[in-house]
PDB file of C-alpha atoms in Angstrom:
ATOM      1  CA  MET A   1     140.264 -42.952-150.247  1.00 46.00           C
ATOM      2  CA  THR A   2     140.973 -46.642-150.784  1.00 59.00           C
ATOM      3  CA  ASP A   3     138.272 -47.139-153.401  1.00 86.00           C
ATOM      4  CA  SER A   4     139.219 -44.078-155.478  1.00 95.00           C
ATOM      5  CA  ARG A   5     138.871 -44.386-159.235  1.00 97.00           C
ATOM      6  CA  PHE A   6     141.661 -41.859-159.808  1.00 98.00           C
ATOM      7  CA  LEU A   7     144.292 -43.314-162.139  1.00 97.00           C
ATOM      8  CA  TYR A   8     146.854 -40.595-162.862  1.00 98.00           C
ATOM      9  CA  GLY A   9     147.578 -37.042-163.968  1.00 98.00           C
ATOM     10  CA  ALA A  10     149.536 -36.329-167.134  1.00 98.00           C
ATOM     11  CA  ASN A  11     150.543 -33.723-169.691  1.00 98.00           C
ATOM     12  CA  VAL A  12     150.123 -33.888-173.458  1.00 98.00           C
ATOM     13  CA  ARG A  13     151.220 -31.558-176.234  1.00 98.00           C
ATOM     14  CA  ALA A  14     148.023 -30.739-178.125  1.00 98.00           C
ATOM     15  CA  ASN A  15     147.067 -27.743-180.267  1.00 98.00           C
ATOM     16  CA  ASP A  16     150.661 -26.622-179.768  1.00 98.00           C
ATOM     17  CA  ILE A  17     150.349 -26.088-176.003  1.00 98.00           C
ATOM     18  CA  ARG A  18     150.932 -28.220-172.912  1.00 98.00           C
ATOM     19  CA  GLN A  19     147.605 -29.552-171.665  1.00 98.00           C
ATOM     20  CA  HIS A  20     147.364 -31.175-168.257  1.00 99.00           C
ATOM     21  CA  TYR A  21     144.600 -33.613-167.373  1.00 99.00           C
ATOM     22  CA  LEU A  22     143.488 -36.052-164.691  1.00 98.00           C
ATOM     23  CA  ARG A  23     142.163 -39.493-165.572  1.00 98.00           C
ATOM     24  CA  TYR A  24     139.585 -41.430-163.583  1.00 98.00           C
ATOM     25  CA  GLY A  25     138.001 -44.830-164.177  1.00 93.00           C
ATOM     26  CA  GLY A  26     139.549 -46.327-167.273  1.00 84.00           C
ATOM     27  CA  THR A  27     136.516 -48.387-168.287  1.00 86.00           C
ATOM     28  CA  GLY A  28     133.493 -47.518-170.394  1.00 92.00           C
ATOM     29  CA  ALA A  29     133.244 -44.895-173.093  1.00 95.00           C
ATOM     30  CA  PRO A  30     135.627 -41.946-172.687  1.00 98.00           C
ATOM     31  CA  LEU A  31     134.211 -38.742-171.217  1.00 98.00           C
ATOM     32  CA  VAL A  32     136.107 -35.451-171.548  1.00 98.00           C
ATOM     33  CA  LEU A  33     135.118 -33.028-168.777  1.00 99.00           C
ATOM     34  CA  ILE A  34     135.755 -29.299-169.323  1.00 99.00           C
ATOM     35  CA  PRO A  35     135.478 -27.210-166.128  1.00 98.00           C
ATOM     36  CA  GLY A  36     134.441 -23.592-165.729  1.00 98.00           C
ATOM     37  CA  ILE A  37     136.253 -20.279-165.733  1.00 98.00           C
ATOM     38  CA  THR A  38     138.161 -20.671-162.422  1.00 98.00           C
ATOM     39  CA  SER A  39     137.931 -24.401-161.771  1.00 98.00           C
ATOM     40  CA  PRO A  40     141.181 -26.347-162.079  1.00 98.00           C
ATOM     41  CA  ALA A  41     140.690 -30.002-162.989  1.00 98.00           C
ATOM     42  CA  ILE A  42     141.413 -31.258-159.490  1.00 98.00           C
ATOM     43  CA  THR A  43     138.428 -29.397-158.042  1.00 98.00           C
ATOM     44  CA  TRP A  44     136.163 -31.616-160.170  1.00 98.00           C
ATOM     45  CA  GLY A  45     137.714 -34.793-158.792  1.00 98.00           C
ATOM     46  CA  PHE A  46     134.752 -35.695-156.586  1.00 97.00           C
ATOM     47  CA  VAL A  47     132.458 -35.459-159.614  1.00 98.00           C
ATOM     48  CA  ALA A  48     134.839 -37.431-161.837  1.00 98.00           C
ATOM     49  CA  GLU A  49     134.936 -40.191-159.223  1.00 97.00           C
ATOM     50  CA  ARG A  50     131.191 -40.652-159.620  1.00 97.00           C
ATOM     51  CA  LEU A  51     131.135 -40.390-163.406  1.00 97.00           C
ATOM     52  CA  ALA A  52     133.996 -42.907-163.598  1.00 97.00           C
ATOM     53  CA  ALA A  53     131.648 -45.645-162.426  1.00 95.00           C
ATOM     54  CA  THR A  54     130.451 -45.872-166.034  1.00 95.00           C
ATOM     55  CA  HIS A  55     132.955 -43.833-168.088  1.00 97.00           C
ATOM     56  CA  ASP A  56     136.664 -43.377-168.684  1.00 98.00           C
ATOM     57  CA  VAL A  57     136.890 -39.779-167.464  1.00 98.00           C
ATOM     58  CA  TYR A  58     139.477 -37.200-168.528  1.00 98.00           C
ATOM     59  CA  VAL A  59     139.239 -33.879-166.652  1.00 98.00           C
ATOM     60  CA  LEU A  60     141.024 -31.035-168.426  1.00 98.00           C
ATOM     61  CA  ASP A  61     142.941 -28.126-167.021  1.00 99.00           C
ATOM     62  CA  VAL A  62     141.785 -25.515-169.532  1.00 99.00           C
ATOM     63  CA  ARG A  63     144.612 -23.280-170.787  1.00 98.00           C
ATOM     64  CA  GLY A  64     145.345 -20.616-168.209  1.00 98.00           C
ATOM     65  CA  ARG A  65     144.173 -22.829-165.350  1.00 98.00           C
ATOM     66  CA  GLY A  66     145.660 -25.533-163.164  1.00 98.00           C
ATOM     67  CA  LEU A  67     148.833 -27.118-164.532  1.00 98.00           C
ATOM     68  CA  SER A  68     148.165 -26.431-168.222  1.00 98.00           C
ATOM     69  CA  GLU A  69     150.124 -23.847-170.175  1.00 98.00           C
ATOM     70  CA  THR A  70     149.376 -20.227-169.393  1.00 98.00           C
ATOM     71  CA  GLY A  71     150.696 -16.757-170.091  1.00 97.00           C
ATOM     72  CA  PRO A  72     149.927 -13.454-171.834  1.00 97.00           C
ATOM     73  CA  ASP A  73     151.024 -14.851-175.198  1.00 97.00           C
ATOM     74  CA  LEU A  74     148.100 -17.300-175.324  1.00 98.00           C
ATOM     75  CA  ALA A  75     144.639 -16.531-176.723  1.00 98.00           C
ATOM     76  CA  TYR A  76     141.632 -17.011-174.448  1.00 98.00           C
ATOM     77  CA  ASP A  77     138.732 -17.106-176.904  1.00 98.00           C
ATOM     78  CA  LEU A  78     136.218 -19.806-177.743  1.00 98.00           C
ATOM     79  CA  ASP A  79     137.888 -20.880-180.965  1.00 98.00           C
ATOM     80  CA  SER A  80     141.226 -21.381-179.210  1.00 98.00           C
ATOM     81  CA  TYR A  81     139.635 -23.281-176.332  1.00 98.00           C
ATOM     82  CA  ALA A  82     137.687 -25.457-178.787  1.00 98.00           C
ATOM     83  CA  ALA A  83     140.839 -26.176-180.781  1.00 98.00           C
ATOM     84  CA  ASP A  84     142.476 -27.298-177.521  1.00 98.00           C
ATOM     85  CA  VAL A  85     139.699 -29.804-176.864  1.00 98.00           C
ATOM     86  CA  ARG A  86     139.807 -31.147-180.410  1.00 98.00           C
ATOM     87  CA  GLY A  87     143.597 -31.334-180.205  1.00 98.00           C
ATOM     88  CA  PHE A  88     143.387 -33.178-176.890  1.00 98.00           C
ATOM     89  CA  ILE A  89     140.953 -35.778-178.251  1.00 98.00           C
ATOM     90  CA  THR A  90     143.157 -36.270-181.309  1.00 98.00           C
ATOM     91  CA  ALA A  91     146.434 -36.432-179.378  1.00 98.00           C
ATOM     92  CA  LEU A  92     145.101 -39.168-177.089  1.00 98.00           C
ATOM     93  CA  ASP A  93     143.433 -40.913-180.049  1.00 98.00           C
ATOM     94  CA  LEU A  94     140.220 -41.281-178.066  1.00 97.00           C
ATOM     95  CA  PRO A  95     137.363 -43.287-179.540  1.00 95.00           C
ATOM     96  CA  PRO A  96     133.974 -41.548-179.822  1.00 97.00           C
ATOM     97  CA  CYS A  97     133.623 -39.710-176.532  1.00 98.00           C
ATOM     98  CA  VAL A  98     131.188 -37.736-174.424  1.00 98.00           C
ATOM     99  CA  VAL A  99     132.122 -34.076-174.014  1.00 98.00           C
ATOM    100  CA  LEU A 100     130.735 -32.610-170.773  1.00 98.00           C
ATOM    101  CA  GLY A 101     131.294 -28.958-170.011  1.00 99.00           C
ATOM    102  CA  HIS A 102     130.261 -26.778-167.102  1.00 98.00           C
ATOM    103  CA  SER A 103     129.654 -23.020-167.455  1.00 98.00           C
ATOM    104  CA  MET A 104     132.595 -21.733-169.544  1.00 98.00           C
ATOM    105  CA  GLY A 105     133.325 -25.386-170.313  1.00 99.00           C
ATOM    106  CA  ALA A 106     129.829 -25.816-171.738  1.00 99.00           C
ATOM    107  CA  ARG A 107     130.377 -22.874-174.076  1.00 99.00           C
ATOM    108  CA  ILE A 108     133.654 -24.481-175.145  1.00 99.00           C
ATOM    109  CA  ALA A 109     131.866 -27.795-175.736  1.00 98.00           C
ATOM    110  CA  ILE A 110     129.295 -26.058-177.936  1.00 99.00           C
ATOM    111  CA  ARG A 111     131.961 -24.386-180.059  1.00 98.00           C
ATOM    112  CA  THR A 112     133.980 -27.628-180.270  1.00 98.00           C
ATOM    113  CA  ALA A 113     131.004 -29.585-181.611  1.00 98.00           C
ATOM    114  CA  ARG A 114     129.991 -26.767-183.963  1.00 98.00           C
ATOM    115  CA  ARG A 115     133.457 -26.663-185.515  1.00 97.00           C
ATOM    116  CA  ASP A 116     133.731 -30.447-185.818  1.00 96.00           C
ATOM    117  CA  GLY A 117     131.311 -32.929-184.272  1.00 96.00           C
ATOM    118  CA  ALA A 118     133.192 -35.992-185.531  1.00 95.00           C
ATOM    119  CA  GLY A 119     134.040 -38.419-182.762  1.00 96.00           C
ATOM    120  CA  ILE A 120     131.732 -36.747-180.223  1.00 98.00           C
ATOM    121  CA  ALA A 121     129.211 -39.356-179.109  1.00 97.00           C
ATOM    122  CA  ALA A 122     127.211 -36.939-176.945  1.00 98.00           C
ATOM    123  CA  LEU A 123     127.304 -33.438-175.472  1.00 98.00           C
ATOM    124  CA  VAL A 124     126.350 -32.541-171.897  1.00 98.00           C
ATOM    125  CA  LEU A 125     126.035 -28.772-171.412  1.00 99.00           C
ATOM    126  CA  VAL A 126     125.877 -27.838-167.733  1.00 98.00           C
ATOM    127  CA  ASP A 127     124.463 -24.337-167.084  1.00 98.00           C
ATOM    128  CA  PRO A 128     126.312 -22.504-169.887  1.00 98.00           C
ATOM    129  CA  PRO A 129     126.303 -18.693-169.674  1.00 98.00           C
ATOM    130  CA  VAL A 130     123.852 -17.471-172.328  1.00 98.00           C
ATOM    131  CA  SER A 131     125.187 -13.928-172.369  1.00 98.00           C
ATOM    132  CA  GLY A 132     126.448 -12.552-175.652  1.00 98.00           C
ATOM    133  CA  PRO A 133     126.145  -9.595-178.014  1.00 97.00           C
ATOM    134  CA  GLY A 134     122.896  -7.752-177.345  1.00 96.00           C
ATOM    135  CA  ARG A 135     121.932 -10.133-174.527  1.00 97.00           C
ATOM    136  CA  ARG A 136     121.605  -9.732-170.773  1.00 96.00           C
ATOM    137  CA  ALA A 137     124.870  -9.805-168.872  1.00 97.00           C
ATOM    138  CA  TYR A 138     126.210 -12.865-167.135  1.00 97.00           C
ATOM    139  CA  PRO A 139     124.879 -12.548-163.570  1.00 97.00           C
ATOM    140  CA  ALA A 140     128.234 -12.984-161.789  1.00 96.00           C
ATOM    141  CA  ARG A 141     130.597 -10.036-161.302  1.00 97.00           C
ATOM    142  CA  ILE A 142     134.219 -10.057-162.460  1.00 98.00           C
ATOM    143  CA  GLU A 143     135.311  -8.760-159.047  1.00 98.00           C
ATOM    144  CA  TRP A 144     134.219 -12.057-157.423  1.00 97.00           C
ATOM    145  CA  TYR A 145     136.729 -13.904-159.575  1.00 98.00           C
ATOM    146  CA  VAL A 146     139.577 -11.387-159.504  1.00 98.00           C
ATOM    147  CA  ASP A 147     139.420 -10.678-155.771  1.00 98.00           C
ATOM    148  CA  SER A 148     139.414 -14.374-154.870  1.00 98.00           C
ATOM    149  CA  ILE A 149     142.274 -15.158-157.277  1.00 98.00           C
ATOM    150  CA  ARG A 150     144.387 -12.365-155.816  1.00 98.00           C
ATOM    151  CA  GLU A 151     143.677 -13.506-152.275  1.00 98.00           C
ATOM    152  CA  ALA A 152     144.551 -17.084-153.215  1.00 98.00           C
ATOM    153  CA  ARG A 153     147.851 -15.889-154.709  1.00 98.00           C
ATOM    154  CA  ARG A 154     148.708 -14.303-151.350  1.00 98.00           C
ATOM    155  CA  GLY A 155     147.687 -17.483-149.525  1.00 98.00           C
ATOM    156  CA  MET A 156     144.293 -18.332-148.083  1.00 97.00           C
ATOM    157  CA  ASP A 157     142.619 -21.164-146.211  1.00 98.00           C
ATOM    158  CA  ALA A 158     139.198 -22.770-146.243  1.00 98.00           C
ATOM    159  CA  GLU A 159     137.813 -20.263-143.759  1.00 98.00           C
ATOM    160  CA  ALA A 160     138.894 -17.315-145.913  1.00 98.00           C
ATOM    161  CA  MET A 161     137.271 -18.984-148.929  1.00 98.00           C
ATOM    162  CA  ARG A 162     133.931 -19.027-147.070  1.00 98.00           C
ATOM    163  CA  ARG A 163     133.499 -15.372-148.064  1.00 97.00           C
ATOM    164  CA  TYR A 164     133.317 -16.442-151.724  1.00 97.00           C
ATOM    165  CA  CYS A 165     131.706 -19.885-151.404  1.00 97.00           C
ATOM    166  CA  PRO A 166     129.538 -19.765-148.265  1.00 96.00           C
ATOM    167  CA  THR A 167     127.478 -22.889-149.042  1.00 93.00           C
ATOM    168  CA  TRP A 168     130.386 -25.215-149.846  1.00 96.00           C
ATOM    169  CA  THR A 169     131.753 -27.854-147.505  1.00 96.00           C
ATOM    170  CA  GLU A 170     135.041 -27.274-145.737  1.00 97.00           C
ATOM    171  CA  ALA A 171     136.753 -29.829-147.964  1.00 96.00           C
ATOM    172  CA  GLN A 172     135.493 -28.092-151.119  1.00 97.00           C
ATOM    173  CA  ARG A 173     136.577 -24.672-149.844  1.00 98.00           C
ATOM    174  CA  ARG A 174     139.984 -26.012-148.810  1.00 98.00           C
ATOM    175  CA  LEU A 175     140.635 -27.485-152.249  1.00 98.00           C
ATOM    176  CA  ARG A 176     139.591 -24.288-154.018  1.00 98.00           C
ATOM    177  CA  ALA A 177     141.759 -22.213-151.683  1.00 98.00           C
ATOM    178  CA  GLU A 178     144.709 -24.475-152.470  1.00 98.00           C
ATOM    179  CA  TRP A 179     144.344 -24.383-156.273  1.00 98.00           C
ATOM    180  CA  LEU A 180     142.694 -21.093-157.207  1.00 98.00           C
ATOM    181  CA  HIS A 181     146.068 -19.327-157.479  1.00 98.00           C
ATOM    182  CA  THR A 182     146.727 -21.437-160.609  1.00 98.00           C
ATOM    183  CA  CYS A 183     143.948 -19.605-162.461  1.00 98.00           C
ATOM    184  CA  ASP A 184     145.541 -16.813-164.465  1.00 98.00           C
ATOM    185  CA  GLU A 185     143.914 -13.440-163.859  1.00 98.00           C
ATOM    186  CA  LEU A 186     144.333 -12.318-167.464  1.00 98.00           C
ATOM    187  CA  ALA A 187     142.783 -15.535-168.792  1.00 98.00           C
ATOM    188  CA  THR A 188     139.875 -15.053-166.399  1.00 98.00           C
ATOM    189  CA  ARG A 189     139.340 -11.406-167.326  1.00 98.00           C
ATOM    190  CA  VAL A 190     139.478 -12.049-171.072  1.00 98.00           C
ATOM    191  CA  THR A 191     137.154 -15.038-170.838  1.00 98.00           C
ATOM    192  CA  PHE A 192     134.664 -13.135-168.701  1.00 98.00           C
ATOM    193  CA  GLU A 193     134.646 -10.286-171.217  1.00 98.00           C
ATOM    194  CA  LYS A 194     134.091 -12.744-174.050  1.00 98.00           C
ATOM    195  CA  PHE A 195     131.072 -14.174-172.242  1.00 98.00           C
ATOM    196  CA  HIS A 196     129.498 -10.938-173.463  1.00 98.00           C
ATOM    197  CA  THR A 197     131.070 -10.598-176.928  1.00 98.00           C
ATOM    198  CA  GLU A 198     131.067 -14.184-178.249  1.00 98.00           C
ATOM    199  CA  ASP A 199     127.808 -15.723-179.445  1.00 97.00           C
ATOM    200  CA  ILE A 200     127.074 -19.398-178.720  1.00 98.00           C
ATOM    201  CA  HIS A 201     123.490 -19.199-179.947  1.00 98.00           C
ATOM    202  CA  GLN A 202     124.671 -19.148-183.558  1.00 98.00           C
ATOM    203  CA  ASP A 203     126.338 -22.519-182.928  1.00 98.00           C
ATOM    204  CA  ILE A 204     123.457 -24.331-181.257  1.00 98.00           C
ATOM    205  CA  PRO A 205     121.343 -25.128-184.360  1.00 98.00           C
ATOM    206  CA  HIS A 206     124.384 -26.806-185.923  1.00 98.00           C
ATOM    207  CA  LEU A 207     125.051 -29.291-183.110  1.00 98.00           C
ATOM    208  CA  THR A 208     124.788 -32.838-184.446  1.00 97.00           C
ATOM    209  CA  PRO A 209     125.661 -35.081-181.456  1.00 97.00           C
ATOM    210  CA  PRO A 210     122.879 -36.020-179.018  1.00 97.00           C
ATOM    211  CA  THR A 211     122.846 -33.091-176.590  1.00 98.00           C
ATOM    212  CA  GLN A 212     121.653 -32.551-173.031  1.00 98.00           C
ATOM    213  CA  LEU A 213     121.208 -29.198-171.278  1.00 98.00           C
ATOM    214  CA  VAL A 214     121.531 -29.413-167.477  1.00 98.00           C
ATOM    215  CA  ILE A 215     120.100 -26.389-165.653  1.00 98.00           C
ATOM    216  CA  ALA A 216     120.414 -25.202-162.054  1.00 98.00           C
ATOM    217  CA  THR A 217     117.016 -24.626-160.460  1.00 96.00           C
ATOM    218  CA  ARG A 218     118.372 -22.052-158.003  1.00 94.00           C
ATOM    219  CA  GLY A 219     120.617 -20.343-160.496  1.00 83.00           C
ATOM    220  CA  ASP A 220     119.899 -17.336-162.651  1.00 94.00           C
ATOM    221  CA  VAL A 221     122.293 -18.259-165.450  1.00 98.00           C
ATOM    222  CA  ILE A 222     119.607 -19.970-167.540  1.00 98.00           C
ATOM    223  CA  LEU A 223     116.121 -18.563-167.080  1.00 97.00           C
ATOM    224  CA  PRO A 224     112.981 -20.282-168.433  1.00 97.00           C
ATOM    225  CA  GLU A 225     112.972 -18.001-171.465  1.00 97.00           C
ATOM    226  CA  ASP A 226     116.612 -18.934-172.158  1.00 98.00           C
ATOM    227  CA  GLU A 227     115.743 -22.616-172.008  1.00 98.00           C
ATOM    228  CA  ALA A 228     112.837 -22.040-174.401  1.00 98.00           C
ATOM    229  CA  GLU A 229     115.098 -20.243-176.868  1.00 98.00           C
ATOM    230  CA  ILE A 230     117.677 -23.039-176.787  1.00 98.00           C
ATOM    231  CA  ARG A 231     114.967 -25.637-177.328  1.00 98.00           C
ATOM    232  CA  ALA A 232     113.708 -23.674-180.316  1.00 98.00           C
ATOM    233  CA  LEU A 233     117.224 -23.517-181.756  1.00 98.00           C
ATOM    234  CA  LEU A 234     117.808 -27.255-181.206  1.00 98.00           C
ATOM    235  CA  PRO A 235     114.469 -29.092-180.861  1.00 98.00           C
ATOM    236  CA  SER A 236     116.216 -32.429-180.282  1.00 98.00           C
ATOM    237  CA  ILE A 237     117.973 -31.221-177.120  1.00 98.00           C
ATOM    238  CA  ALA A 238     117.150 -32.988-173.851  1.00 98.00           C
ATOM    239  CA  THR A 239     116.750 -30.586-170.932  1.00 98.00           C
ATOM    240  CA  VAL A 240     116.726 -31.289-167.200  1.00 98.00           C
ATOM    241  CA  ARG A 241     116.625 -29.022-164.167  1.00 97.00           C
ATOM    242  CA  VAL A 242     118.520 -30.308-161.137  1.00 98.00           C
ATOM    243  CA  PRO A 243     116.634 -29.488-157.919  1.00 97.00           C
ATOM    244  CA  ASP A 244     118.194 -27.753-154.928  1.00 96.00           C
ATOM    245  CA  ALA A 245     121.217 -26.567-156.889  1.00 97.00           C
ATOM    246  CA  GLY A 246     122.793 -23.279-157.844  1.00 96.00           C
ATOM    247  CA  HIS A 247     125.193 -22.708-160.731  1.00 97.00           C
ATOM    248  CA  MET A 248     127.838 -25.036-159.260  1.00 98.00           C
ATOM    249  CA  ILE A 249     125.337 -27.852-159.522  1.00 98.00           C
ATOM    250  CA  PRO A 250     127.387 -30.866-158.313  1.00 98.00           C
ATOM    251  CA  TRP A 251     128.591 -28.892-155.286  1.00 97.00           C
ATOM    252  CA  ASP A 252     124.980 -28.412-154.179  1.00 96.00           C
ATOM    253  CA  ASN A 253     123.348 -31.660-155.331  1.00 97.00           C
ATOM    254  CA  LEU A 254     125.845 -34.274-156.479  1.00 98.00           C
ATOM    255  CA  ASP A 255     123.310 -37.106-156.521  1.00 98.00           C
ATOM    256  CA  GLY A 256     120.812 -35.078-158.542  1.00 98.00           C
ATOM    257  CA  PHE A 257     123.503 -34.036-161.005  1.00 98.00           C
ATOM    258  CA  CYS A 258     124.822 -37.564-161.501  1.00 98.00           C
ATOM    259  CA  ASP A 259     121.310 -38.984-161.846  1.00 97.00           C
ATOM    260  CA  ALA A 260     120.500 -36.413-164.526  1.00 98.00           C
ATOM    261  CA  VAL A 261     123.684 -37.075-166.497  1.00 98.00           C
ATOM    262  CA  SER A 262     123.633 -40.862-166.150  1.00 96.00           C
ATOM    263  CA  GLY A 263     120.006 -40.934-167.235  1.00 96.00           C
ATOM    264  CA  PHE A 264     121.021 -39.244-170.466  1.00 97.00           C
ATOM    265  CA  LEU A 265     124.261 -41.175-170.970  1.00 96.00           C
ATOM    266  CA  SER A 266     122.598 -44.572-170.967  1.00 84.00           C
ATOM    267  CA  PRO A 267     124.500 -47.547-172.416  1.00 68.00           C
ATOM    268  CA  ALA A 268     122.186 -47.472-175.414  1.00 49.00           C
ATOM    269  CA  ARG A 269     123.339 -43.914-176.170  1.00 56.00           C
ATOM    270  CA  THR A 270     127.073 -44.022-175.347  1.00 55.00           C
TER     271      THR A 270
END
């Protein structure tokens, strides 16, 4: 792609681990993008390309994924993930930045801002799992993640990935098939379990940055009653439902996703 906004990939020591990231754009306010439970940074490249039209985008490989540090000696809980994000922002000495997280990444963004909202210009929370203690379970099954990771470790192609991602394009399935083996099974299992034992709702009333909640219209991660509860916890939150999209919103409706986010991240706000 001759007009790509991709600049480079790099590693940084932050929160006492190696964190790998990809940078797109280089102009505008910085935007730190935190992917979901089994999404290495590179799989969000097509989204970062679009967001980089107005922002300096840094896509993280969350610990246990992609080229960032991994292993059984690391913790895979919200506080550790949030400390990674804060450490990353500090290590790169970023000016006030947008923090955008999808799914697991949105839960991490919530905990990051709850612990310390300084230097976060805005939060974009994309379809965060609302499961937790005493709440309904996250609608996905752990077997979907584990089986696909194990198959990717053995070697799979785009056609084999169709079983797990039937609506994705061939290019999207090929990229996931290439990179999914870098998602640590233990990190995935622990994180999935903690979707049900860690509570993000206690954090939401304490969020101080301007915050947007982006919801999939075809997904069952955030139901209308979940949206209503979040709005009650944080009345200032801006909510938007992206049409014709399941949980992996940009994969289904990239234009709708980018329109929703850019409408919130106007120059006057960021």
